[in-house]
Amino acid sequence: MADATRIEKWVNQINIEIDYYAYFIKAWIPFNAWYRQNYPDHDGDRAIVNRIKRTGNIFKQSIINLLQNNSQEAEEFKLVLSNLHYALENTSIHYETKYKTDYIIRLSEIQTEVNAKSKIDNEIKRGVKYFLQRHRDSGEIKIIVKKSNDIIIEQSNYCVDSLKSNTDFISLSEAQKSYVLAYYDEINPWKPSSILAENHGDFIECGNFKFINDYEEIAKIIIECLYLLRNTLIHGELHPTTETMEVYKNAYLILSTLVYKLV
């Protein structure tokens, strides 16, 4: 059952003069129509959005063009993108994923693809072999620490906290725990990307922020972010506040700019 407080907050949104939640959905409708028409053989929105991220198309290319150019429209787009990043960092919009239940939508930490690396095959450290495998479909984890008495740890899904509390893991030496955790992180299905550039190297300046100099990756991050914001909103999971309204204002401005490129 939906949370009563959340329902009351939504009721209070009815008379808001500029409702960017509604504006965002209005901008999503033509985008939805476009991708359904262009990807008729894909089953479900998630599969289509993944396809849009991975392949060349006018929607993704429009993002790249705006990031690469210095026209007034492009500069305004980059400023709105920086505002979206700032707004997301100043609120917590939760979204539950298959692998991470406490996911908060951020441009600075967002999963654009499931990690392709799913296996560590008998790495040897200090005479001990380490084998780790994540089943790509079920998500089940198997860890084997091969020493005098092999330690075998199995999990139904990826969870660091669950691993750390496992009695067999606790029985390992501190060095062995360190190796297992390091390898475990390598097969983490939820390997996040960040729009933020490191303190060194090339970057794209957007507003007050320095973003990664990787137009393709930024485009993927934006597309994934818009999709997660759409899901959270349309499924009624969002707690509407002044801060979340600011998020959807900037998300709407980005989405509407891109939708106009489709016609």
mmCIF file of C-alpha atoms in Angstrom:
data_model
loop_
_atom_site.group_PDB
_atom_site.id
_atom_site.type_symbol
_atom_site.label_atom_id
_atom_site.label_comp_id
_atom_site.label_asym_id
_atom_site.label_seq_id
_atom_site.Cartn_x
_atom_site.Cartn_y
_atom_site.Cartn_z
ATOM 1 C CA MET A 1 0.000 0.000 0.000
ATOM 2 C CA ALA A 2 1.292 3.460 -0.851
ATOM 3 C CA ASP A 3 2.609 5.568 2.012
ATOM 4 C CA ALA A 4 -0.080 7.981 3.324
ATOM 5 C CA THR A 5 2.386 10.828 3.738
ATOM 6 C CA ARG A 6 3.527 10.423 0.138
ATOM 7 C CA ILE A 7 -0.090 10.469 -1.090
ATOM 8 C CA GLU A 8 -0.787 13.639 0.872
ATOM 9 C CA LYS A 9 2.288 15.276 -0.648
ATOM 10 C CA TRP A 10 1.043 14.391 -4.132
ATOM 11 C CA VAL A 11 -2.405 15.813 -3.371
ATOM 12 C CA ASN A 12 -0.709 19.055 -2.366
ATOM 13 C CA GLN A 13 0.941 19.195 -5.788
ATOM 14 C CA ILE A 14 -2.391 19.588 -7.611
ATOM 15 C CA ASN A 15 -2.552 23.376 -7.485
ATOM 16 C CA ILE A 16 1.118 24.089 -8.128
ATOM 17 C CA GLU A 17 1.372 26.658 -10.915
ATOM 18 C CA ILE A 18 4.290 25.113 -12.798
ATOM 19 C CA ASP A 19 4.214 21.350 -12.348
ATOM 20 C CA TYR A 20 7.494 20.046 -13.719
ATOM 21 C CA TYR A 21 6.534 16.481 -12.842
ATOM 22 C CA ALA A 22 3.701 16.749 -15.371
ATOM 23 C CA TYR A 23 5.897 18.625 -17.837
ATOM 24 C CA PHE A 24 8.481 15.854 -17.644
ATOM 25 C CA ILE A 25 5.880 13.183 -18.394
ATOM 26 C CA LYS A 26 4.496 15.282 -21.266
ATOM 27 C CA ALA A 27 8.006 15.388 -22.743
ATOM 28 C CA TRP A 28 8.442 11.643 -22.176
ATOM 29 C CA ILE A 29 5.304 10.740 -24.176
ATOM 30 C CA PRO A 30 6.708 11.760 -27.614
ATOM 31 C CA PHE A 31 10.046 10.170 -26.683
ATOM 32 C CA ASN A 32 8.180 6.979 -25.780
ATOM 33 C CA ALA A 33 6.299 7.104 -29.098
ATOM 34 C CA TRP A 34 9.559 7.619 -30.984
ATOM 35 C CA TYR A 35 11.412 4.700 -29.439
ATOM 36 C CA ARG A 36 8.445 2.359 -29.686
ATOM 37 C CA GLN A 37 8.220 3.129 -33.398
ATOM 38 C CA ASN A 38 11.947 2.752 -34.001
ATOM 39 C CA TYR A 39 12.523 -0.347 -31.841
ATOM 40 C CA PRO A 40 9.387 -2.463 -32.439
ATOM 41 C CA ASP A 41 11.179 -5.780 -31.960
ATOM 42 C CA HIS A 42 12.347 -5.034 -28.410
ATOM 43 C CA ASP A 43 10.369 -6.288 -25.440
ATOM 44 C CA GLY A 44 9.762 -3.571 -22.854
ATOM 45 C CA ASP A 45 11.060 -0.091 -22.139
ATOM 46 C CA ARG A 46 14.198 -1.274 -20.317
ATOM 47 C CA ALA A 47 15.414 -3.287 -23.306
ATOM 48 C CA ILE A 48 14.751 -0.341 -25.637
ATOM 49 C CA VAL A 49 16.505 2.178 -23.393
ATOM 50 C CA ASN A 50 19.526 -0.118 -23.190
ATOM 51 C CA ARG A 51 19.525 -0.311 -26.987
ATOM 52 C CA ILE A 52 19.368 3.480 -27.277
ATOM 53 C CA LYS A 53 22.376 3.771 -24.960
ATOM 54 C CA ARG A 54 24.456 1.207 -26.851
ATOM 55 C CA THR A 55 23.798 2.088 -30.495
ATOM 56 C CA GLY A 56 23.883 5.093 -32.767
ATOM 57 C CA ASN A 57 20.604 6.987 -33.010
ATOM 58 C CA ILE A 58 19.352 10.546 -33.323
ATOM 59 C CA PHE A 59 18.455 10.870 -29.634
ATOM 60 C CA LYS A 60 21.887 9.902 -28.313
ATOM 61 C CA GLN A 61 23.672 11.756 -31.114
ATOM 62 C CA SER A 62 21.764 14.932 -30.234
ATOM 63 C CA ILE A 63 23.224 14.760 -26.724
ATOM 64 C CA ILE A 64 26.725 14.298 -28.116
ATOM 65 C CA ASN A 65 26.302 17.175 -30.570
ATOM 66 C CA LEU A 66 25.153 19.533 -27.810
ATOM 67 C CA LEU A 67 28.097 18.550 -25.618
ATOM 68 C CA GLN A 68 30.592 19.059 -28.439
ATOM 69 C CA ASN A 69 29.293 22.420 -29.693
ATOM 70 C CA ASN A 70 29.537 25.918 -28.237
ATOM 71 C CA SER A 71 26.362 27.406 -29.728
ATOM 72 C CA GLN A 72 23.951 29.213 -27.424
ATOM 73 C CA GLU A 73 21.654 26.188 -27.388
ATOM 74 C CA ALA A 74 24.579 23.900 -26.539
ATOM 75 C CA GLU A 75 25.816 26.155 -23.729
ATOM 76 C CA GLU A 76 22.300 26.341 -22.281
ATOM 77 C CA PHE A 77 22.030 22.547 -22.465
ATOM 78 C CA LYS A 78 25.324 22.114 -20.600
ATOM 79 C CA LEU A 79 24.248 24.610 -17.952
ATOM 80 C CA VAL A 80 20.966 22.743 -17.400
ATOM 81 C CA LEU A 81 22.922 19.483 -17.198
ATOM 82 C CA SER A 82 25.128 20.973 -14.480
ATOM 83 C CA ASN A 83 21.976 22.176 -12.685
ATOM 84 C CA LEU A 84 20.518 18.663 -12.862
ATOM 85 C CA HIS A 85 23.692 17.227 -11.359
ATOM 86 C CA TYR A 86 23.600 19.798 -8.548
ATOM 87 C CA ALA A 87 19.896 19.202 -7.872
ATOM 88 C CA LEU A 88 20.356 15.425 -7.691
ATOM 89 C CA GLU A 89 23.256 15.817 -5.267
ATOM 90 C CA ASN A 90 21.061 17.935 -2.995
ATOM 91 C CA THR A 91 18.228 15.462 -2.599
ATOM 92 C CA SER A 92 17.787 11.700 -2.393
ATOM 93 C CA ILE A 93 15.582 10.112 -5.027
ATOM 94 C CA HIS A 94 15.610 6.403 -4.258
ATOM 95 C CA TYR A 95 15.291 3.692 -6.848
ATOM 96 C CA GLU A 96 15.420 -0.051 -6.261
ATOM 97 C CA THR A 97 17.468 -2.172 -8.649
ATOM 98 C CA LYS A 98 17.968 -5.919 -8.904
ATOM 99 C CA TYR A 99 21.383 -5.708 -7.284
ATOM 100 C CA LYS A 100 21.157 -2.624 -5.078
ATOM 101 C CA THR A 101 18.117 -1.793 -2.944
ATOM 102 C CA ASP A 102 19.437 1.515 -1.572
ATOM 103 C CA TYR A 103 20.155 3.049 -4.986
ATOM 104 C CA ILE A 104 20.002 6.856 -5.058
ATOM 105 C CA ILE A 105 19.807 8.465 -8.500
ATOM 106 C CA ARG A 106 22.968 10.488 -9.075
ATOM 107 C CA LEU A 107 24.862 11.562 -12.195
ATOM 108 C CA SER A 108 27.991 11.068 -10.110
ATOM 109 C CA GLU A 109 27.245 7.403 -9.423
ATOM 110 C CA ILE A 110 25.009 5.651 -11.904
ATOM 111 C CA GLN A 111 25.059 2.241 -13.546
ATOM 112 C CA THR A 112 24.901 2.486 -17.321
ATOM 113 C CA GLU A 113 25.625 -1.197 -18.001
ATOM 114 C CA VAL A 114 25.759 -4.446 -16.022
ATOM 115 C CA ASN A 115 29.414 -5.280 -15.395
ATOM 116 C CA ALA A 116 30.560 -7.755 -18.054
ATOM 117 C CA LYS A 117 33.258 -9.221 -15.800
ATOM 118 C CA SER A 118 31.710 -12.075 -13.839
ATOM 119 C CA LYS A 119 34.591 -14.417 -13.036
ATOM 120 C CA ILE A 120 37.965 -14.467 -11.252
ATOM 121 C CA ASP A 121 39.647 -17.729 -12.246
ATOM 122 C CA ASN A 122 42.104 -19.133 -9.714
ATOM 123 C CA GLU A 123 44.187 -16.074 -8.904
ATOM 124 C CA ILE A 124 47.094 -17.042 -6.646
ATOM 125 C CA LYS A 125 48.164 -14.828 -3.731
ATOM 126 C CA ARG A 126 50.677 -16.025 -1.133
ATOM 127 C CA GLY A 127 50.131 -19.637 -2.140
ATOM 128 C CA VAL A 128 46.331 -19.434 -1.856
ATOM 129 C CA LYS A 129 44.048 -19.698 -4.891
ATOM 130 C CA TYR A 130 40.947 -17.543 -5.241
ATOM 131 C CA PHE A 131 38.033 -18.420 -7.499
ATOM 132 C CA LEU A 132 34.952 -16.190 -7.730
ATOM 133 C CA GLN A 133 32.041 -16.382 -10.155
ATOM 134 C CA ARG A 134 28.796 -14.464 -10.535
ATOM 135 C CA HIS A 135 26.121 -16.229 -12.562
ATOM 136 C CA ARG A 136 25.133 -13.742 -15.268
ATOM 137 C CA ASP A 137 21.450 -14.684 -15.282
ATOM 138 C CA SER A 138 20.565 -15.661 -11.714
ATOM 139 C CA GLY A 139 23.092 -13.376 -10.021
ATOM 140 C CA GLU A 140 24.219 -16.210 -7.732
ATOM 141 C CA ILE A 141 27.759 -15.920 -6.371
ATOM 142 C CA LYS A 142 30.264 -18.686 -5.692
ATOM 143 C CA ILE A 143 33.554 -18.023 -3.903
ATOM 144 C CA ILE A 144 36.239 -20.654 -3.316
ATOM 145 C CA VAL A 145 39.373 -19.948 -1.292
ATOM 146 C CA LYS A 146 41.643 -22.918 -1.990
ATOM 147 C CA LYS A 147 44.017 -23.693 0.854
ATOM 148 C CA SER A 148 44.517 -26.700 3.141
ATOM 149 C CA ASN A 149 40.796 -26.799 3.823
ATOM 150 C CA ASP A 150 38.907 -25.145 0.986
ATOM 151 C CA ILE A 151 36.510 -22.379 2.026
ATOM 152 C CA ILE A 152 33.380 -22.271 -0.136
ATOM 153 C CA ILE A 153 30.953 -19.373 0.131
ATOM 154 C CA GLU A 154 27.725 -19.215 -1.880
ATOM 155 C CA GLN A 155 25.284 -16.321 -2.130
ATOM 156 C CA SER A 156 21.943 -15.932 -3.888
ATOM 157 C CA ASN A 157 22.968 -12.447 -5.042
ATOM 158 C CA TYR A 158 25.748 -9.883 -4.770
ATOM 159 C CA CYS A 159 25.881 -8.269 -1.330
ATOM 160 C CA VAL A 160 29.038 -7.029 0.404
ATOM 161 C CA ASP A 161 27.421 -6.809 3.846
ATOM 162 C CA SER A 162 26.148 -10.366 3.592
ATOM 163 C CA LEU A 163 29.609 -11.565 2.572
ATOM 164 C CA LYS A 164 31.301 -9.796 5.487
ATOM 165 C CA SER A 165 28.919 -11.409 7.977
ATOM 166 C CA ASN A 166 29.396 -14.899 6.536
ATOM 167 C CA THR A 167 31.055 -17.184 9.108
ATOM 168 C CA ASP A 168 33.361 -18.784 6.529
ATOM 169 C CA PHE A 169 34.507 -15.340 5.376
ATOM 170 C CA ILE A 170 35.114 -14.297 8.980
ATOM 171 C CA SER A 171 37.331 -17.373 9.443
ATOM 172 C CA LEU A 172 39.787 -16.114 6.793
ATOM 173 C CA SER A 173 42.937 -14.197 7.660
ATOM 174 C CA GLU A 174 42.886 -10.423 7.267
ATOM 175 C CA ALA A 175 45.032 -10.693 4.120
ATOM 176 C CA GLN A 176 42.721 -13.323 2.626
ATOM 177 C CA LYS A 177 39.651 -11.208 3.422
ATOM 178 C CA SER A 178 41.297 -8.292 1.659
ATOM 179 C CA TYR A 179 41.947 -10.325 -1.479
ATOM 180 C CA VAL A 180 38.417 -11.766 -1.528
ATOM 181 C CA LEU A 181 36.855 -8.299 -1.167
ATOM 182 C CA ALA A 182 39.074 -6.869 -3.918
ATOM 183 C CA TYR A 183 38.162 -9.673 -6.327
ATOM 184 C CA TYR A 184 34.537 -9.474 -5.219
ATOM 185 C CA ASP A 185 34.451 -5.829 -6.242
ATOM 186 C CA GLU A 186 35.787 -6.739 -9.698
ATOM 187 C CA ILE A 187 32.689 -8.870 -10.387
ATOM 188 C CA ASN A 188 30.291 -6.353 -8.852
ATOM 189 C CA PRO A 189 27.311 -6.260 -11.276
ATOM 190 C CA TRP A 190 26.612 -2.701 -10.144
ATOM 191 C CA LYS A 191 29.745 -0.964 -11.390
ATOM 192 C CA PRO A 192 28.791 2.728 -11.378
ATOM 193 C CA SER A 193 29.915 5.383 -13.822
ATOM 194 C CA SER A 194 30.341 9.045 -12.912
ATOM 195 C CA ILE A 195 29.800 12.184 -14.964
ATOM 196 C CA LEU A 196 32.439 13.956 -12.858
ATOM 197 C CA ALA A 197 36.008 14.268 -14.122
ATOM 198 C CA GLU A 198 38.991 13.398 -11.972
ATOM 199 C CA ASN A 199 41.155 16.197 -10.639
ATOM 200 C CA HIS A 200 43.602 15.652 -13.487
ATOM 201 C CA GLY A 201 43.292 15.085 -17.218
ATOM 202 C CA ASP A 202 40.873 16.381 -19.818
ATOM 203 C CA PHE A 203 37.390 17.509 -18.916
ATOM 204 C CA ILE A 204 34.277 19.222 -20.289
ATOM 205 C CA GLU A 205 33.311 22.372 -18.436
ATOM 206 C CA CYS A 206 29.573 22.550 -17.720
ATOM 207 C CA GLY A 207 28.463 25.362 -15.458
ATOM 208 C CA ASN A 208 30.496 25.125 -12.264
ATOM 209 C CA PHE A 209 31.408 21.486 -12.807
ATOM 210 C CA LYS A 210 34.050 19.539 -14.705
ATOM 211 C CA PHE A 211 32.589 16.525 -16.455
ATOM 212 C CA ILE A 212 34.414 13.607 -18.060
ATOM 213 C CA ASN A 213 35.755 14.163 -21.559
ATOM 214 C CA ASP A 214 33.782 11.230 -22.915
ATOM 215 C CA TYR A 215 30.728 12.307 -24.891
ATOM 216 C CA GLU A 216 29.522 8.746 -25.445
ATOM 217 C CA GLU A 217 29.602 7.915 -21.735
ATOM 218 C CA ILE A 218 27.908 11.177 -20.723
ATOM 219 C CA ALA A 219 25.143 10.435 -23.240
ATOM 220 C CA LYS A 220 24.635 6.986 -21.673
ATOM 221 C CA ILE A 221 24.566 8.517 -18.185
ATOM 222 C CA ILE A 222 21.961 11.108 -19.201
ATOM 223 C CA ILE A 223 19.718 8.545 -20.925
ATOM 224 C CA GLU A 224 19.871 6.182 -17.952
ATOM 225 C CA CYS A 225 19.195 9.001 -15.503
ATOM 226 C CA LEU A 226 16.143 10.221 -17.434
ATOM 227 C CA TYR A 227 14.789 6.673 -17.563
ATOM 228 C CA LEU A 228 15.218 6.125 -13.806
ATOM 229 C CA LEU A 229 13.585 9.469 -13.053
ATOM 230 C CA ARG A 230 10.676 8.518 -15.306
ATOM 231 C CA ASN A 231 10.236 5.158 -13.531
ATOM 232 C CA THR A 232 10.370 6.628 -10.046
ATOM 233 C CA LEU A 233 7.825 9.283 -10.975
ATOM 234 C CA ILE A 234 5.373 7.188 -12.966
ATOM 235 C CA HIS A 235 5.370 4.349 -10.407
ATOM 236 C CA GLY A 236 4.417 6.785 -7.642
ATOM 237 C CA GLU A 237 7.583 6.086 -5.632
ATOM 238 C CA LEU A 238 8.795 9.675 -5.521
ATOM 239 C CA HIS A 239 8.355 11.810 -2.405
ATOM 240 C CA PRO A 240 7.617 15.250 -3.907
ATOM 241 C CA THR A 241 9.535 18.141 -2.335
ATOM 242 C CA THR A 242 10.893 21.504 -3.456
ATOM 243 C CA GLU A 243 14.229 19.777 -4.087
ATOM 244 C CA THR A 244 12.782 16.977 -6.227
ATOM 245 C CA MET A 245 10.745 19.512 -8.208
ATOM 246 C CA GLU A 246 14.047 21.206 -9.079
ATOM 247 C CA VAL A 247 15.397 17.866 -10.297
ATOM 248 C CA TYR A 248 12.417 17.318 -12.593
ATOM 249 C CA LYS A 249 12.529 20.900 -13.834
ATOM 250 C CA ASN A 250 16.047 20.369 -15.165
ATOM 251 C CA ALA A 251 15.297 16.832 -16.346
ATOM 252 C CA TYR A 252 12.318 18.226 -18.284
ATOM 253 C CA LEU A 253 14.448 20.961 -19.890
ATOM 254 C CA ILE A 254 16.989 18.353 -21.016
ATOM 255 C CA LEU A 255 14.385 15.892 -22.284
ATOM 256 C CA SER A 256 12.295 18.499 -24.098
ATOM 257 C CA THR A 257 15.388 19.854 -25.869
ATOM 258 C CA LEU A 258 16.202 16.357 -27.102
ATOM 259 C CA VAL A 259 12.624 15.475 -28.070
ATOM 260 C CA TYR A 260 12.449 18.473 -30.418
ATOM 261 C CA LYS A 261 15.407 16.945 -32.266
ATOM 262 C CA LEU A 262 13.326 13.876 -33.110
ATOM 263 C CA VAL A 263 10.946 15.702 -35.485
#
